[in-house]
Amino acid sequence: MQQKLKVTVGHVFKHSASLSLLNAGDQLRANTDFMRRLRQGRHERLRRELRRHNVSAAVIFDPINVRYAVDFRSMIPFYLRNPTQYLVVPADETSKSLLFAGSFGSDALLADFNGTLEFHPAVGATMASAGPREDEKIDLWVEEMDKILGKLAATSPHGKRVAIERFQERATRGLRDRGYDLIDAQIPIEYARSVKSEEEITAIRYGIKVVEEGVHRLREALAKPEVNITENEVWSILHATVVACDGEYVETRLFNSGPKTNPWMQESGTRKITAGETVQLDTDVVGPFGYYVDFSRTFTAGYGFEGFQPSEAQKKHYRLALEMVAHNMALLKPGATFANVTFNAWPIPEEFQDHKYHVQTHGTGMTGEYPYIFHPSDWESHGYDGEVVEGMTLSVEAFIGSKFGGEGVKFEQHGVIRKNGFELLSTGVPPEDYLLAGEEKFCVSK
């Protein structure tokens, strides 16, 4: 008889500290008061933004925004390309939000919304779900939505002004033909998501610890002098850790080595890693509770063997990346304008301008999100102003890669804006002593 392999969590987490991390997540999820505050706080903030933007309701298709609004977790990557699940959120606090889905949530989720959330079957108005009947199903969707939105409009001071996310052109045209004034729902949603409650920050802290555990395990795999494993093999360690701790997925494949480290944005593949090469990663994890964890680290493969010495170029580029992040983190305080942060940013040397990361700082919530704070050289073409606000969670970026070639260095920190400035959250994977080589340690908590 063939022996069955018994797989337990110990296959992924071998240390007691790692198992306690799993238990901490379970305890948070089991804390009904915490989960209720987390869910209700987001839902109420979204409704406030809808009222601020003078709309009577929002129609939401993006499953990440659905999760933000009502914490409904169901096949997020699938629904990102199949808009057959959607949510109507009224701006009026007394009206019920309506979730249209093929699968329904738990009684506990409904209870947390105190009767202000209802489930309904969805109309599948896409080519895959309706085939040659797509137009018929879209017309049915419009008719059904008109009944719902019309009732909300009748009692709202904003009437038929409605926020909606991208959907089939025939559907949005059908609503306009019925008198609706449609705006982009991403605008109020992004503003709502940009400021976090203490419950959200608690969930983010936990997610960062999970991802740091995965990065530590990944780093250990690179310590051996022979290395001789592929990028994909090492990168899979982070994926396994995220899934074991009830996270969602890793959004990108930004893990690379050697000549693939410059320019940035080259993805993990089957290339074998050689001792002495630079290895760098950007976590980009949609983790536990649906929150994004976004920090970057750079290592040198084979750093664990006796007598190991990184090259002078590796150390120089690493120091510059840490200097850049430390300088730009110090600019992030409540009330600082995006323009002020942009034009007081660390001056990137000309050699590294062409390969710089496309933003210096960005919002980090359930994904990378508003705001984007650009470099001075890109202000005219891409920049916009705004204000850093207490409660924003931001990631501060650096990529140092020469236009003349050679290896690059990616470094990034994830933190939250407090009344006194930027509180660093991604503290669990500190800078590499062997790459600093006696230099001052940067990127300490502010």
Coordinates of C-alpha atoms in Angstrom, one line a residue:
M1 CA 0.0 0.0 0.0
Q2 CA 1.3 3.4 -0.9
Q3 CA 2.2 5.5 2.1
K4 CA 0.4 8.9 2.2
L5 CA 2.5 12.0 3.0
K6 CA 1.2 13.7 6.0
V7 CA 1.6 17.5 5.6
T8 CA 1.3 19.7 8.6
V9 CA 2.0 23.4 9.3
G10 CA 5.3 22.2 10.7
H11 CA 6.5 21.5 7.1
V12 CA 6.3 25.3 6.5
F13 CA 7.0 26.6 10.0
K14 CA 9.6 24.6 12.0
H15 CA 10.3 27.0 14.8
S16 CA 8.1 27.8 17.8
A17 CA 8.3 31.6 17.0
S18 CA 6.7 30.9 13.6
L19 CA 3.9 28.8 15.1
S20 CA 3.2 31.6 17.6
L21 CA 2.8 33.9 14.6
L22 CA 0.1 31.6 13.3
N23 CA -1.6 31.6 16.6
A24 CA -1.5 35.4 16.8
G25 CA -3.4 35.6 13.5
D26 CA -6.0 33.1 14.7
Q27 CA -6.5 35.1 17.9
L28 CA -7.1 38.3 16.0
R29 CA -9.6 36.6 13.7
A30 CA -11.4 35.1 16.7
N31 CA -11.6 38.5 18.4
T32 CA -15.2 39.4 17.4
D33 CA -15.1 42.9 18.8
F34 CA -11.9 43.7 16.9
M35 CA -13.3 42.3 13.6
R36 CA -16.6 44.2 14.0
R37 CA -14.7 47.5 14.6
L38 CA -12.4 46.8 11.6
R39 CA -15.3 46.1 9.3
Q40 CA -17.7 48.8 10.4
G41 CA -15.0 51.4 10.5
R42 CA -14.1 50.9 6.8
H43 CA -17.7 50.7 5.8
E44 CA -18.6 54.0 7.5
R45 CA -15.5 55.8 6.2
L46 CA -16.5 54.8 2.6
R47 CA -20.0 56.1 3.1
R48 CA -18.6 59.4 4.4
E49 CA -16.5 59.8 1.3
L50 CA -19.5 59.0 -1.0
R51 CA -21.4 61.9 0.7
R52 CA -18.3 64.2 0.5
H53 CA -18.3 63.5 -3.3
N54 CA -22.0 64.3 -3.6
V55 CA -23.2 60.9 -4.8
S56 CA -26.2 58.9 -3.7
A57 CA -24.4 55.5 -4.0
A58 CA -21.5 53.5 -5.4
V59 CA -21.5 50.4 -7.6
I60 CA -18.3 48.5 -6.9
F61 CA -16.9 45.6 -9.0
D62 CA -13.3 45.4 -7.9
P63 CA -13.1 42.5 -5.4
I64 CA -10.4 44.3 -3.4
N65 CA -12.7 47.2 -3.0
V66 CA -15.6 44.9 -2.2
R67 CA -13.5 43.4 0.6
Y68 CA -12.6 46.8 1.9
A69 CA -16.2 47.8 2.0
V70 CA -17.8 44.7 3.5
D71 CA -14.9 42.2 4.1
F72 CA -16.3 39.7 1.7
R73 CA -13.4 37.4 0.7
S74 CA -14.1 35.3 -2.3
M75 CA -11.7 34.4 -5.2
I76 CA -10.2 37.8 -5.6
P77 CA -7.9 37.1 -8.6
F78 CA -10.9 35.4 -10.4
Y79 CA -13.2 38.3 -9.9
L80 CA -10.6 40.8 -11.0
R81 CA -11.1 39.5 -14.5
N82 CA -14.7 38.3 -14.2
P83 CA -17.0 41.1 -13.0
T84 CA -19.8 38.9 -12.0
Q85 CA -19.8 39.9 -8.3
Y86 CA -20.6 43.5 -7.3
L87 CA -21.7 45.6 -4.4
V88 CA -24.0 48.6 -4.1
V89 CA -23.1 50.9 -1.2
P90 CA -25.6 53.8 -0.4
A91 CA -24.2 57.0 0.9
D92 CA -27.1 57.2 3.3
E93 CA -26.1 55.4 6.6
T94 CA -29.6 54.1 7.1
S95 CA -29.8 52.2 3.8
K96 CA -28.6 48.7 3.4
S97 CA -25.6 47.8 1.3
L98 CA -26.4 45.1 -1.3
L99 CA -23.8 42.4 -2.2
F100 CA -24.6 40.5 -5.4
A101 CA -22.6 37.3 -5.6
G102 CA -22.6 33.7 -6.6
S103 CA -21.6 32.5 -3.2
F104 CA -22.8 34.0 0.1
G105 CA -21.0 35.1 3.2
S106 CA -21.3 33.9 6.7
D107 CA -23.9 34.8 9.3
A108 CA -21.1 36.3 11.4
L109 CA -20.3 38.7 8.6
L110 CA -23.9 39.8 8.3
A111 CA -24.1 40.2 12.1
D112 CA -21.2 42.6 12.1
F113 CA -23.1 45.0 9.9
N114 CA -26.1 45.0 12.2
G115 CA -28.7 44.5 9.4
T116 CA -27.1 47.0 7.0
L117 CA -25.8 44.3 4.6
E118 CA -27.9 42.0 2.4
F119 CA -26.9 39.2 -0.1
H120 CA -28.5 38.8 -3.5
P121 CA -27.9 36.6 -6.5
A122 CA -25.8 38.3 -9.2
V123 CA -26.7 38.8 -12.9
G124 CA -23.9 37.3 -15.0
A125 CA -23.6 40.0 -17.6
T126 CA -20.2 39.0 -19.2
M127 CA -19.4 37.1 -22.4
A128 CA -18.2 34.1 -20.6
S129 CA -21.2 33.8 -18.4
A130 CA -23.9 34.9 -20.9
G131 CA -22.4 34.0 -24.3
P132 CA -24.6 35.2 -27.1
R133 CA -27.1 36.4 -24.5
E134 CA -24.7 39.0 -23.2
D135 CA -26.7 42.0 -24.4
E136 CA -29.9 40.5 -22.9
K137 CA -28.2 40.0 -19.5
I138 CA -26.7 43.5 -19.6
D139 CA -30.1 45.0 -20.2
L140 CA -31.4 42.9 -17.3
W141 CA -28.6 44.1 -15.1
V142 CA -29.4 47.7 -16.0
E143 CA -33.1 47.2 -15.3
E144 CA -32.3 45.7 -11.9
M145 CA -29.8 48.3 -11.0
D146 CA -32.2 51.1 -12.0
K147 CA -34.8 49.9 -9.6
I148 CA -32.2 49.9 -6.7
L149 CA -30.4 53.1 -7.6
G150 CA -33.7 54.9 -8.4
K151 CA -35.0 54.3 -4.9
L152 CA -31.8 55.6 -3.4
A153 CA -31.8 58.6 -5.6
A154 CA -35.4 59.5 -4.7
T155 CA -34.4 60.1 -1.0
S156 CA -30.9 61.4 -1.6
P157 CA -30.0 65.1 -2.0
H158 CA -27.6 64.0 -4.8
G159 CA -30.3 62.3 -6.8
K160 CA -29.1 60.2 -9.7
R161 CA -25.4 61.1 -9.3
V162 CA -23.8 57.7 -8.8
A163 CA -20.2 56.5 -8.5
I164 CA -19.4 53.3 -10.5
E165 CA -16.4 51.3 -11.3
R166 CA -15.4 50.2 -14.8
F167 CA -17.9 47.8 -16.4
Q168 CA -19.3 47.0 -19.8
E169 CA -19.9 50.1 -21.9
R170 CA -23.4 49.0 -22.8
A171 CA -24.3 48.8 -19.1
T172 CA -23.0 52.3 -18.2
R173 CA -24.6 53.7 -21.3
G174 CA -27.9 52.1 -20.3
L175 CA -27.7 53.8 -16.9
R176 CA -26.9 57.2 -18.5
D177 CA -29.9 56.7 -20.9
R178 CA -32.0 56.4 -17.7
G179 CA -30.8 59.7 -16.4
Y180 CA -27.8 58.8 -14.2
D181 CA -24.9 61.1 -13.8
L182 CA -21.9 58.7 -13.4
I183 CA -18.5 59.4 -11.8
D184 CA -15.5 57.2 -11.3
A185 CA -16.0 55.3 -8.0
Q186 CA -12.3 54.9 -7.6
I187 CA -12.1 58.6 -6.5
P188 CA -14.1 58.3 -3.3
I189 CA -12.9 54.8 -2.7
E190 CA -9.2 55.7 -2.9
Y191 CA -9.7 58.6 -0.5
A192 CA -11.5 56.4 1.9
R193 CA -8.8 53.7 1.8
S194 CA -5.9 56.1 2.2
V195 CA -6.4 56.8 5.9
K196 CA -6.3 53.8 8.3
S197 CA -8.0 53.1 11.6
E198 CA -6.1 51.6 14.5
E199 CA -7.7 48.3 13.8
E200 CA -6.4 48.4 10.3
I201 CA -2.9 49.3 11.5
T202 CA -3.1 46.3 13.9
A203 CA -4.0 44.0 10.9
I204 CA -1.2 45.6 8.8
R205 CA 1.4 45.1 11.6
Y206 CA 0.5 41.4 11.7
G207 CA 0.7 41.0 8.0
I208 CA 4.1 42.6 8.0
K209 CA 5.3 40.1 10.6
V210 CA 4.1 37.3 8.4
V211 CA 5.9 38.6 5.4
E212 CA 9.1 39.3 7.3
E213 CA 9.0 35.6 8.4
G214 CA 8.8 34.6 4.8
V215 CA 11.7 37.0 3.8
H216 CA 13.8 35.6 6.7
R217 CA 13.3 32.1 5.4
L218 CA 14.1 33.2 1.9
R219 CA 17.2 34.9 3.1
E220 CA 18.4 31.8 4.9
A221 CA 18.2 29.9 1.6
L222 CA 20.6 32.4 0.1
A223 CA 23.2 32.1 2.9
K224 CA 24.9 28.9 1.7
P225 CA 28.1 29.4 -0.2
E226 CA 27.1 27.0 -3.0
V227 CA 23.5 28.4 -3.4
N228 CA 22.8 26.8 -6.8
I229 CA 19.0 27.1 -6.7
T230 CA 16.7 29.0 -9.0
E231 CA 15.1 32.3 -8.4
N232 CA 11.7 30.6 -8.6
E233 CA 12.7 28.1 -5.9
V234 CA 13.7 30.8 -3.5
W235 CA 10.7 33.0 -4.3
S236 CA 8.3 30.2 -3.6
I237 CA 9.3 30.3 0.1
L238 CA 7.6 33.6 0.5
H239 CA 4.4 32.3 -1.2
A240 CA 4.3 29.3 1.1
T241 CA 4.6 31.5 4.2
V242 CA 1.9 33.9 3.1
V243 CA -0.6 31.1 2.3
A244 CA 0.2 29.2 5.5
C245 CA -0.7 32.4 7.5
D246 CA -4.0 32.9 5.7
G247 CA -2.8 35.5 3.3
E248 CA -4.1 35.9 -0.2
Y249 CA -1.3 36.0 -2.8
V250 CA 1.9 37.7 -4.0
E251 CA 0.8 40.3 -6.5
T252 CA 4.1 40.5 -8.5
R253 CA 7.1 38.4 -9.3
L254 CA 9.7 41.0 -8.4
F255 CA 12.5 38.8 -7.3
N256 CA 15.7 38.7 -9.3
S257 CA 19.5 38.1 -9.2
G258 CA 22.8 39.1 -10.8
P259 CA 22.5 40.8 -14.2
K260 CA 18.7 40.8 -13.8
T261 CA 18.8 43.3 -10.9
N262 CA 19.4 46.3 -13.2
P263 CA 17.2 47.8 -14.5
W264 CA 14.4 47.0 -11.9
M265 CA 11.1 45.3 -12.7
Q266 CA 12.7 42.1 -14.1
E267 CA 10.7 39.1 -12.8
S268 CA 11.6 35.8 -11.1
G269 CA 12.4 33.0 -13.4
T270 CA 14.4 29.8 -13.8
R271 CA 17.8 31.4 -13.6
K272 CA 20.2 29.8 -11.1
I273 CA 21.6 32.1 -8.4
T274 CA 25.4 32.1 -8.0
A275 CA 27.3 32.9 -4.9
G276 CA 28.5 36.6 -4.7
E277 CA 25.6 37.9 -6.8
T278 CA 23.1 40.6 -5.7
V279 CA 19.6 39.2 -5.0
Q280 CA 16.7 41.6 -4.5
L281 CA 13.0 41.5 -3.9
D282 CA 9.9 43.5 -3.6
T283 CA 7.3 41.7 -1.3
D284 CA 4.1 43.1 -2.9
V285 CA 2.0 40.7 -0.8
V286 CA -1.8 40.8 -0.4
G287 CA -1.6 39.3 3.1
P288 CA -3.7 38.3 6.1
F289 CA -6.9 40.3 6.4
G290 CA -6.5 41.4 2.8
Y291 CA -3.8 44.1 3.6
Y292 CA -0.9 44.8 1.4
V293 CA 2.6 44.4 2.7
D294 CA 5.2 46.3 0.6
F295 CA 8.8 46.5 1.5
S296 CA 12.0 45.7 -0.5
R297 CA 15.3 44.1 0.5
T298 CA 18.6 43.3 -1.2
F299 CA 21.0 40.5 -0.2
T300 CA 24.2 39.0 -1.6
A301 CA 24.0 35.3 -2.3
G302 CA 26.4 33.1 -0.3
Y303 CA 26.8 35.8 2.4
G304 CA 27.0 33.1 5.1
F305 CA 30.3 31.5 4.2
E306 CA 33.6 32.3 6.0
G307 CA 35.6 35.1 4.4
F308 CA 32.7 36.4 2.3
Q309 CA 33.2 40.0 1.1
P310 CA 30.7 41.9 -1.0
S311 CA 32.1 44.1 -3.8
E312 CA 32.7 47.8 -3.4
A313 CA 30.0 48.5 -6.0
Q314 CA 27.5 46.4 -4.0
K315 CA 28.3 48.2 -0.8
K316 CA 28.2 51.7 -2.4
H317 CA 24.8 51.1 -4.1
Y318 CA 23.3 49.7 -0.9
R319 CA 24.4 52.7 1.1
L320 CA 23.0 55.1 -1.4
A321 CA 19.6 53.2 -1.4
L322 CA 19.4 53.4 2.4
E323 CA 20.4 57.0 2.4
M324 CA 17.6 57.8 -0.1
V325 CA 14.9 56.0 1.9
A326 CA 16.0 57.5 5.3
H327 CA 16.0 61.0 3.9
N328 CA 12.6 60.7 2.3
M329 CA 11.0 59.0 5.3
A330 CA 12.0 62.1 7.4
L331 CA 9.9 64.3 5.1
L332 CA 6.7 62.5 5.8
K333 CA 4.8 64.3 8.5
P334 CA 1.1 65.4 8.9
G335 CA 0.4 68.5 6.9
A336 CA 3.4 68.1 4.5
T337 CA 2.3 68.6 0.9
F338 CA 3.1 66.2 -1.8
A339 CA 4.9 69.0 -3.7
N340 CA 7.0 69.7 -0.6
V341 CA 8.0 66.1 -0.2
T342 CA 8.8 65.9 -3.9
F343 CA 11.0 68.9 -4.2
N344 CA 12.8 68.2 -0.9
A345 CA 13.5 64.6 -1.7
W346 CA 17.0 63.0 -1.7
P347 CA 18.8 64.2 -4.9
I348 CA 19.3 61.1 -7.1
P349 CA 22.8 61.3 -8.7
E350 CA 22.7 61.7 -12.5
E351 CA 24.1 58.2 -13.1
F352 CA 21.1 56.6 -11.4
Q353 CA 18.3 58.9 -12.7
D354 CA 17.4 56.9 -15.8
H355 CA 16.8 53.7 -13.8
K356 CA 15.1 55.2 -10.8
Y357 CA 11.9 53.7 -9.4
H358 CA 8.9 55.5 -10.9
V359 CA 7.7 57.0 -7.6
Q360 CA 9.5 58.0 -4.4
T361 CA 6.6 57.2 -2.1
H362 CA 3.2 55.6 -2.5
G363 CA 0.1 54.6 -0.4
T364 CA -0.1 51.0 0.8
G365 CA -3.4 49.6 2.0
M366 CA -5.1 46.6 0.5
T367 CA -2.9 47.2 -2.6
G368 CA -0.6 49.9 -3.7
E369 CA -2.9 52.9 -3.6
Y370 CA -3.3 56.7 -3.4
P371 CA -1.2 58.8 -3.0
Y372 CA 1.6 58.5 -5.5
I373 CA 4.4 61.0 -4.7
F374 CA 6.7 61.5 -7.7
H375 CA 10.3 62.6 -8.2
P376 CA 11.1 66.2 -9.0
S377 CA 12.0 65.3 -12.6
D378 CA 8.5 63.8 -13.1
W379 CA 6.4 66.4 -11.4
E380 CA 5.4 68.3 -14.5
S381 CA 4.4 65.2 -16.4
H382 CA 2.9 63.1 -13.6
G383 CA 2.8 64.9 -10.3
Y384 CA -0.2 66.1 -8.3
D385 CA -0.5 67.9 -5.0
G386 CA -2.2 66.8 -1.8
E387 CA -1.4 66.5 1.9
V388 CA 0.2 63.8 4.0
V389 CA -2.4 62.8 6.7
E390 CA -2.1 61.1 10.0
G391 CA -3.1 57.5 9.6
M392 CA -1.8 57.1 6.0
T393 CA 0.2 54.0 5.5
L394 CA 3.0 54.6 3.0
S395 CA 5.9 52.8 1.3
V396 CA 9.1 54.7 0.6
E397 CA 11.0 53.5 -2.4
A398 CA 14.6 53.4 -3.7
F399 CA 16.3 51.8 -6.6
I400 CA 19.9 52.5 -7.3
G401 CA 21.0 51.1 -10.7
S402 CA 23.6 52.7 -12.9
K403 CA 22.7 53.6 -16.5
F404 CA 26.1 52.1 -17.4
G405 CA 25.0 48.7 -16.3
G406 CA 26.1 46.4 -13.4
E407 CA 24.0 45.2 -10.6
G408 CA 21.3 47.3 -8.8
V409 CA 19.9 47.7 -5.3
K410 CA 16.2 47.8 -4.3
F411 CA 15.3 49.0 -0.8
E412 CA 11.9 50.1 0.5
Q413 CA 10.3 50.6 3.9
H414 CA 6.6 50.4 4.9
G415 CA 5.3 52.6 7.7
V416 CA 2.4 54.7 9.0
I417 CA 2.0 58.5 9.5
R418 CA 1.7 59.5 13.1
K419 CA 1.4 63.0 14.6
N420 CA 5.2 63.3 15.0
G421 CA 6.1 61.8 11.6
F422 CA 6.8 58.4 9.9
E423 CA 6.6 55.3 12.2
L424 CA 8.5 52.5 10.5
L425 CA 6.6 49.2 10.6
S426 CA 8.8 47.0 8.5
T427 CA 11.5 46.6 11.2
G428 CA 11.8 42.8 11.3
V429 CA 14.3 42.5 8.4
P430 CA 17.0 45.1 9.2
P431 CA 19.7 46.3 6.8
E432 CA 22.5 43.9 6.1
D433 CA 25.6 44.6 8.2
Y434 CA 27.9 42.9 5.7
L435 CA 26.7 45.4 3.0
L436 CA 27.1 48.4 5.3
A437 CA 30.6 47.3 6.1
G438 CA 31.0 49.6 9.1
E439 CA 28.9 52.5 7.6
E440 CA 26.2 54.2 9.7
K441 CA 23.0 52.2 9.8
F442 CA 20.1 53.9 8.1
C443 CA 16.3 53.6 8.0
V444 CA 15.8 53.6 11.8
S445 CA 12.3 54.2 13.1
K446 CA 11.4 57.9 13.1

